[in-house]
C-alpha cells in the first residue's frame, strides 16, 4: 500500500518493484508517506537448533531507521547476532505518517453519499455511484491488492537498525534453539 491505499506496483526489467509515488517538492517541503510491503519467504524447516538470516527488500534510497517486529514460534528461543540490527523495547514510530490511522473509506466520500440512515443496499449503491462519479465511469484494468493483516501470534522481538545505505539489503541474522521446557520460560 502507498499512503494507506492499495497499489499494484510495476516491475523493472531487473525484477525490482516500482511504486507510483506522488510528485512533490524536494527538500524540506517533500511530502511524507508510508509504503507498506508484505512479502513471504520460504525457508528451510527449523530443527532443534540452527542459524538463519532474513534479508529485507533492497531500496534505491538510503533508510535512516528500520524497525521490524519479528514473530517466531513459541517453542523456540531466539538470539539475534551482532550486526546492523539490535533488539530493543518496542517504540512507536516518531513520524506522524507512520502513526496515522488509515480510514477504510476514501476521505473524499461524503457520509451523505452513503445513504445516511438508509438501508445497507441503498448505502452500497450510493458508494458505487460515488465511485463511478469520481472515476468518470471507468473500470479498473485489474483488481487492486487487498490489505492483509498479519496475525500477531507467539513471542516477538522488536529489532531496529540505523542507516541502511542506498541499494543495500538490511539482513537480520539470528540463531534459534528449541526450548526444552516446551516454550515456557
PDB file of N, CA, C and O in Angstrom, residues 46-97:
ATOM      1  N   UNK A  46      12.855 -25.282  10.650  1.00  0.00           N
ATOM      2  CA  UNK A  46      13.687 -25.129  11.830  1.00  0.00           C
ATOM      3  C   UNK A  46      13.798 -26.477  12.527  1.00  0.00           C
ATOM      4  O   UNK A  46      12.786 -27.123  12.816  1.00  0.00           O
ATOM      5  N   UNK A  47      15.006 -26.894  12.807  1.00  0.00           N
ATOM      6  CA  UNK A  47      15.244 -28.145  13.525  1.00  0.00           C
ATOM      7  C   UNK A  47      15.419 -27.821  15.004  1.00  0.00           C
ATOM      8  O   UNK A  47      14.911 -26.816  15.469  1.00  0.00           O
ATOM      9  N   UNK A  48      16.146 -28.658  15.744  1.00  0.00           N
ATOM     10  CA  UNK A  48      16.359 -28.396  17.167  1.00  0.00           C
ATOM     11  C   UNK A  48      17.076 -27.072  17.395  1.00  0.00           C
ATOM     12  O   UNK A  48      16.754 -26.317  18.290  1.00  0.00           O
ATOM     13  N   UNK A  49      18.089 -26.806  16.578  1.00  0.00           N
ATOM     14  CA  UNK A  49      18.784 -25.528  16.659  1.00  0.00           C
ATOM     15  C   UNK A  49      19.477 -25.256  15.335  1.00  0.00           C
ATOM     16  O   UNK A  49      19.707 -26.158  14.540  1.00  0.00           O
ATOM     17  N   UNK A  50      19.775 -23.989  15.106  1.00  0.00           N
ATOM     18  CA  UNK A  50      20.413 -23.630  13.849  1.00  0.00           C
ATOM     19  C   UNK A  50      20.567 -22.130  13.704  1.00  0.00           C
ATOM     20  O   UNK A  50      20.337 -21.367  14.638  1.00  0.00           O
ATOM     21  N   UNK A  51      20.956 -21.718  12.500  1.00  0.00           N
ATOM     22  CA  UNK A  51      21.151 -20.313  12.166  1.00  0.00           C
ATOM     23  C   UNK A  51      20.282 -19.993  10.956  1.00  0.00           C
ATOM     24  O   UNK A  51      20.048 -20.839  10.112  1.00  0.00           O
ATOM     25  N   UNK A  52      19.837 -18.766  10.898  1.00  0.00           N
ATOM     26  CA  UNK A  52      19.041 -18.329   9.752  1.00  0.00           C
ATOM     27  C   UNK A  52      19.285 -16.843   9.530  1.00  0.00           C
ATOM     28  O   UNK A  52      19.821 -16.144  10.397  1.00  0.00           O
ATOM     29  N   UNK A  53      18.888 -16.383   8.363  1.00  0.00           N
ATOM     30  CA  UNK A  53      19.024 -14.965   8.019  1.00  0.00           C
ATOM     31  C   UNK A  53      17.769 -14.539   7.267  1.00  0.00           C
ATOM     32  O   UNK A  53      17.198 -15.300   6.488  1.00  0.00           O
ATOM     33  N   UNK A  54      17.350 -13.323   7.527  1.00  0.00           N
ATOM     34  CA  UNK A  54      16.197 -12.747   6.858  1.00  0.00           C
ATOM     35  C   UNK A  54      16.670 -11.476   6.160  1.00  0.00           C
ATOM     36  O   UNK A  54      17.074 -10.511   6.813  1.00  0.00           O
ATOM     37  N   UNK A  55      16.650 -11.490   4.841  1.00  0.00           N
ATOM     38  CA  UNK A  55      17.069 -10.326   4.059  1.00  0.00           C
ATOM     39  C   UNK A  55      15.841  -9.502   3.706  1.00  0.00           C
ATOM     40  O   UNK A  55      14.882 -10.014   3.140  1.00  0.00           O
ATOM     41  N   UNK A  56      15.859  -8.233   4.077  1.00  0.00           N
ATOM     42  CA  UNK A  56      14.760  -7.329   3.770  1.00  0.00           C
ATOM     43  C   UNK A  56      14.924  -6.796   2.346  1.00  0.00           C
ATOM     44  O   UNK A  56      16.017  -6.858   1.772  1.00  0.00           O
ATOM     45  N   UNK A  57      13.862  -6.271   1.750  1.00  0.00           N
ATOM     46  CA  UNK A  57      13.966  -5.750   0.384  1.00  0.00           C
ATOM     47  C   UNK A  57      15.021  -4.651   0.271  1.00  0.00           C
ATOM     48  O   UNK A  57      15.241  -3.891   1.204  1.00  0.00           O
ATOM     49  N   UNK A  58      15.636  -4.568  -0.893  1.00  0.00           N
ATOM     50  CA  UNK A  58      16.628  -3.539  -1.188  1.00  0.00           C
ATOM     51  C   UNK A  58      15.897  -2.329  -1.746  1.00  0.00           C
ATOM     52  O   UNK A  58      15.091  -2.453  -2.668  1.00  0.00           O
ATOM     53  N   UNK A  59      16.183  -1.164  -1.194  1.00  0.00           N
ATOM     54  CA  UNK A  59      15.563   0.074  -1.676  1.00  0.00           C
ATOM     55  C   UNK A  59      16.600   0.931  -2.369  1.00  0.00           C
ATOM     56  O   UNK A  59      17.787   0.892  -2.040  1.00  0.00           O
ATOM     57  N   UNK A  60      16.136   1.732  -3.334  1.00  0.00           N
ATOM     58  CA  UNK A  60      17.070   2.571  -4.076  1.00  0.00           C
ATOM     59  C   UNK A  60      17.238   3.953  -3.458  1.00  0.00           C
ATOM     60  O   UNK A  60      17.574   4.909  -4.125  1.00  0.00           O
ATOM     61  N   UNK A  61      17.010   4.035  -2.156  1.00  0.00           N
ATOM     62  CA  UNK A  61      17.299   5.255  -1.417  1.00  0.00           C
ATOM     63  C   UNK A  61      17.764   4.892  -0.022  1.00  0.00           C
ATOM     64  O   UNK A  61      17.485   3.805   0.467  1.00  0.00           O
ATOM     65  N   UNK A  62      18.510   5.774   0.619  1.00  0.00           N
ATOM     66  CA  UNK A  62      19.005   5.456   1.961  1.00  0.00           C
ATOM     67  C   UNK A  62      17.861   5.446   2.982  1.00  0.00           C
ATOM     68  O   UNK A  62      16.909   6.207   2.869  1.00  0.00           O
ATOM     69  N   UNK A  63      17.966   4.576   3.969  1.00  0.00           N
ATOM     70  CA  UNK A  63      16.961   4.445   5.022  1.00  0.00           C
ATOM     71  C   UNK A  63      17.608   4.856   6.334  1.00  0.00           C
ATOM     72  O   UNK A  63      18.642   4.310   6.718  1.00  0.00           O
ATOM     73  N   UNK A  64      17.014   5.833   7.027  1.00  0.00           N
ATOM     74  CA  UNK A  64      17.610   6.314   8.271  1.00  0.00           C
ATOM     75  C   UNK A  64      17.354   5.354   9.432  1.00  0.00           C
ATOM     76  O   UNK A  64      18.208   5.174  10.281  1.00  0.00           O
ATOM     77  N   UNK A  65      16.180   4.728   9.474  1.00  0.00           N
ATOM     78  CA  UNK A  65      15.886   3.799  10.571  1.00  0.00           C
ATOM     79  C   UNK A  65      14.932   2.732  10.078  1.00  0.00           C
ATOM     80  O   UNK A  65      13.949   3.028   9.422  1.00  0.00           O
ATOM     81  N   UNK A  66      15.221   1.486  10.413  1.00  0.00           N
ATOM     82  CA  UNK A  66      14.364   0.354  10.075  1.00  0.00           C
ATOM     83  C   UNK A  66      13.936  -0.319  11.367  1.00  0.00           C
ATOM     84  O   UNK A  66      14.766  -0.595  12.226  1.00  0.00           O
ATOM     85  N   UNK A  67      12.652  -0.570  11.513  1.00  0.00           N
ATOM     86  CA  UNK A  67      12.126  -1.286  12.668  1.00  0.00           C
ATOM     87  C   UNK A  67      11.359  -2.502  12.196  1.00  0.00           C
ATOM     88  O   UNK A  67      10.575  -2.422  11.250  1.00  0.00           O
ATOM     89  N   UNK A  68      11.599  -3.638  12.836  1.00  0.00           N
ATOM     90  CA  UNK A  68      10.946  -4.891  12.455  1.00  0.00           C
ATOM     91  C   UNK A  68      10.428  -5.565  13.715  1.00  0.00           C
ATOM     92  O   UNK A  68      11.171  -5.732  14.679  1.00  0.00           O
ATOM     93  N   UNK A  69       9.139  -5.926  13.702  1.00  0.00           N
ATOM     94  CA  UNK A  69       8.600  -6.766  14.765  1.00  0.00           C
ATOM     95  C   UNK A  69       8.692  -8.185  14.220  1.00  0.00           C
ATOM     96  O   UNK A  69       8.052  -8.525  13.229  1.00  0.00           O
ATOM     97  N   UNK A  70       9.526  -8.983  14.860  1.00  0.00           N
ATOM     98  CA  UNK A  70       9.862 -10.324  14.374  1.00  0.00           C
ATOM     99  C   UNK A  70       9.155 -11.359  15.251  1.00  0.00           C
ATOM    100  O   UNK A  70       9.450 -11.481  16.430  1.00  0.00           O
ATOM    101  N   UNK A  71       8.178 -12.069  14.674  1.00  0.00           N
ATOM    102  CA  UNK A  71       7.459 -13.121  15.397  1.00  0.00           C
ATOM    103  C   UNK A  71       8.126 -14.457  15.098  1.00  0.00           C
ATOM    104  O   UNK A  71       8.539 -14.706  13.957  1.00  0.00           O
ATOM    105  N   UNK A  72       8.218 -15.297  16.104  1.00  0.00           N
ATOM    106  CA  UNK A  72       8.833 -16.608  15.918  1.00  0.00           C
ATOM    107  C   UNK A  72       8.035 -17.648  16.701  1.00  0.00           C
ATOM    108  O   UNK A  72       7.236 -17.304  17.581  1.00  0.00           O
ATOM    109  N   UNK A  73       8.228 -18.943  16.399  1.00  0.00           N
ATOM    110  CA  UNK A  73       7.439 -19.996  17.047  1.00  0.00           C
ATOM    111  C   UNK A  73       7.655 -20.021  18.560  1.00  0.00           C
ATOM    112  O   UNK A  73       8.782 -19.846  19.039  1.00  0.00           O
ATOM    113  N   UNK A  74       6.600 -20.267  19.336  1.00  0.00           N
ATOM    114  CA  UNK A  74       6.707 -20.235  20.800  1.00  0.00           C
ATOM    115  C   UNK A  74       7.567 -21.354  21.384  1.00  0.00           C
ATOM    116  O   UNK A  74       7.982 -21.249  22.529  1.00  0.00           O
ATOM    117  N   UNK A  75       7.870 -22.377  20.635  1.00  0.00           N
ATOM    118  CA  UNK A  75       8.687 -23.472  21.154  1.00  0.00           C
ATOM    119  C   UNK A  75      10.182 -23.232  20.968  1.00  0.00           C
ATOM    120  O   UNK A  75      10.990 -24.129  21.207  1.00  0.00           O
ATOM    121  N   UNK A  76      10.563 -22.037  20.543  1.00  0.00           N
ATOM    122  CA  UNK A  76      11.970 -21.728  20.277  1.00  0.00           C
ATOM    123  C   UNK A  76      12.420 -20.496  21.050  1.00  0.00           C
ATOM    124  O   UNK A  76      11.621 -19.631  21.394  1.00  0.00           O
ATOM    125  N   UNK A  77      13.722 -20.444  21.296  1.00  0.00           N
ATOM    126  CA  UNK A  77      14.380 -19.242  21.812  1.00  0.00           C
ATOM    127  C   UNK A  77      15.157 -18.648  20.652  1.00  0.00           C
ATOM    128  O   UNK A  77      15.642 -19.356  19.785  1.00  0.00           O
ATOM    129  N   UNK A  78      15.309 -17.348  20.681  1.00  0.00           N
ATOM    130  CA  UNK A  78      15.945 -16.640  19.575  1.00  0.00           C
ATOM    131  C   UNK A  78      17.063 -15.766  20.107  1.00  0.00           C
ATOM    132  O   UNK A  78      16.917 -15.137  21.154  1.00  0.00           O
ATOM    133  N   UNK A  79      18.185 -15.731  19.400  1.00  0.00           N
ATOM    134  CA  UNK A  79      19.301 -14.844  19.748  1.00  0.00           C
ATOM    135  C   UNK A  79      19.752 -14.150  18.461  1.00  0.00           C
ATOM    136  O   UNK A  79      20.203 -14.805  17.522  1.00  0.00           O
ATOM    137  N   UNK A  80      19.587 -12.834  18.406  1.00  0.00           N
ATOM    138  CA  UNK A  80      19.973 -12.059  17.227  1.00  0.00           C
ATOM    139  C   UNK A  80      21.475 -11.848  17.251  1.00  0.00           C
ATOM    140  O   UNK A  80      22.046 -11.442  18.264  1.00  0.00           O
ATOM    141  N   UNK A  81      22.134 -12.151  16.134  1.00  0.00           N
ATOM    142  CA  UNK A  81      23.578 -11.969  16.021  1.00  0.00           C
ATOM    143  C   UNK A  81      23.921 -10.475  15.991  1.00  0.00           C
ATOM    144  O   UNK A  81      23.138  -9.661  15.488  1.00  0.00           O
ATOM    145  N   UNK A  82      25.102 -10.118  16.506  1.00  0.00           N
ATOM    146  CA  UNK A  82      25.535  -8.716  16.409  1.00  0.00           C
ATOM    147  C   UNK A  82      25.648  -8.321  14.940  1.00  0.00           C
ATOM    148  O   UNK A  82      26.062  -9.109  14.105  1.00  0.00           O
ATOM    149  N   UNK A  83      25.243  -7.143  14.640  1.00  0.00           N
ATOM    150  CA  UNK A  83      25.274  -6.654  13.264  1.00  0.00           C
ATOM    151  C   UNK A  83      24.503  -5.359  13.181  1.00  0.00           C
ATOM    152  O   UNK A  83      24.444  -4.585  14.140  1.00  0.00           O
ATOM    153  N   UNK A  84      23.865  -5.124  12.047  1.00  0.00           N
ATOM    154  CA  UNK A  84      23.118  -3.884  11.850  1.00  0.00           C
ATOM    155  C   UNK A  84      21.906  -3.800  12.769  1.00  0.00           C
ATOM    156  O   UNK A  84      21.545  -2.723  13.231  1.00  0.00           O
ATOM    157  N   UNK A  85      21.274  -4.930  13.060  1.00  0.00           N
ATOM    158  CA  UNK A  85      20.063  -4.923  13.887  1.00  0.00           C
ATOM    159  C   UNK A  85      20.381  -5.223  15.338  1.00  0.00           C
ATOM    160  O   UNK A  85      21.254  -6.021  15.639  1.00  0.00           O
ATOM    161  N   UNK A  86      19.630  -4.569  16.222  1.00  0.00           N
ATOM    162  CA  UNK A  86      19.767  -4.846  17.655  1.00  0.00           C
ATOM    163  C   UNK A  86      18.371  -4.988  18.249  1.00  0.00           C
ATOM    164  O   UNK A  86      17.406  -4.374  17.768  1.00  0.00           O
ATOM    165  N   UNK A  87      18.265  -5.795  19.287  1.00  0.00           N
ATOM    166  CA  UNK A  87      16.997  -5.993  19.978  1.00  0.00           C
ATOM    167  C   UNK A  87      16.803  -4.841  20.952  1.00  0.00           C
ATOM    168  O   UNK A  87      17.736  -4.448  21.645  1.00  0.00           O
ATOM    169  N   UNK A  88      15.617  -4.291  20.996  1.00  0.00           N
ATOM    170  CA  UNK A  88      15.309  -3.218  21.938  1.00  0.00           C
ATOM    171  C   UNK A  88      13.820  -3.265  22.255  1.00  0.00           C
ATOM    172  O   UNK A  88      13.061  -3.974  21.608  1.00  0.00           O
ATOM    173  N   UNK A  89      13.413  -2.509  23.259  1.00  0.00           N
ATOM    174  CA  UNK A  89      11.997  -2.409  23.602  1.00  0.00           C
ATOM    175  C   UNK A  89      11.271  -1.712  22.451  1.00  0.00           C
ATOM    176  O   UNK A  89      11.824  -0.814  21.813  1.00  0.00           O
ATOM    177  N   UNK A  90      10.041  -2.143  22.197  1.00  0.00           N
ATOM    178  CA  UNK A  90       9.278  -1.555  21.102  1.00  0.00           C
ATOM    179  C   UNK A  90       9.063  -0.068  21.326  1.00  0.00           C
ATOM    180  O   UNK A  90       8.749   0.375  22.425  1.00  0.00           O
ATOM    181  N   UNK A  91       9.243   0.697  20.268  1.00  0.00           N
ATOM    182  CA  UNK A  91       8.991   2.132  20.279  1.00  0.00           C
ATOM    183  C   UNK A  91       8.056   2.451  19.132  1.00  0.00           C
ATOM    184  O   UNK A  91       8.285   2.011  18.009  1.00  0.00           O
ATOM    185  N   UNK A  92       7.023   3.196  19.425  1.00  0.00           N
ATOM    186  CA  UNK A  92       6.127   3.636  18.350  1.00  0.00           C
ATOM    187  C   UNK A  92       6.921   4.531  17.399  1.00  0.00           C
ATOM    188  O   UNK A  92       7.830   5.242  17.833  1.00  0.00           O
ATOM    189  N   UNK A  93       6.599   4.515  16.116  1.00  0.00           N
ATOM    190  CA  UNK A  93       7.320   5.370  15.175  1.00  0.00           C
ATOM    191  C   UNK A  93       7.202   6.850  15.553  1.00  0.00           C
ATOM    192  O   UNK A  93       6.190   7.289  16.075  1.00  0.00           O
ATOM    193  N   UNK A  94       8.251   7.616  15.286  1.00  0.00           N
ATOM    194  CA  UNK A  94       8.272   9.043  15.581  1.00  0.00           C
ATOM    195  C   UNK A  94       7.469   9.809  14.534  1.00  0.00           C
ATOM    196  O   UNK A  94       6.804  10.788  14.844  1.00  0.00           O
ATOM    197  N   UNK A  95       7.480   9.349  13.319  1.00  0.00           N
ATOM    198  CA  UNK A  95       6.817  10.041  12.221  1.00  0.00           C
ATOM    199  C   UNK A  95       5.302   9.990  12.363  1.00  0.00           C
ATOM    200  O   UNK A  95       4.718   8.939  12.601  1.00  0.00           O
ATOM    201  N   UNK A  96       4.658  11.130  12.174  1.00  0.00           N
ATOM    202  CA  UNK A  96       3.193  11.191  12.213  1.00  0.00           C
ATOM    203  C   UNK A  96       2.591  10.361  11.093  1.00  0.00           C
ATOM    204  O   UNK A  96       1.506   9.799  11.238  1.00  0.00           O
ATOM    205  N   UNK A  97       3.291  10.236   9.970  1.00  0.00           N
ATOM    206  CA  UNK A  97       2.801   9.452   8.839  1.00  0.00           C
ATOM    207  C   UNK A  97       2.646   7.984   9.237  1.00  0.00           C
ATOM    208  O   UNK A  97       1.666   7.338   8.884  1.00  0.00           O
TER     209      UNK A  97
END
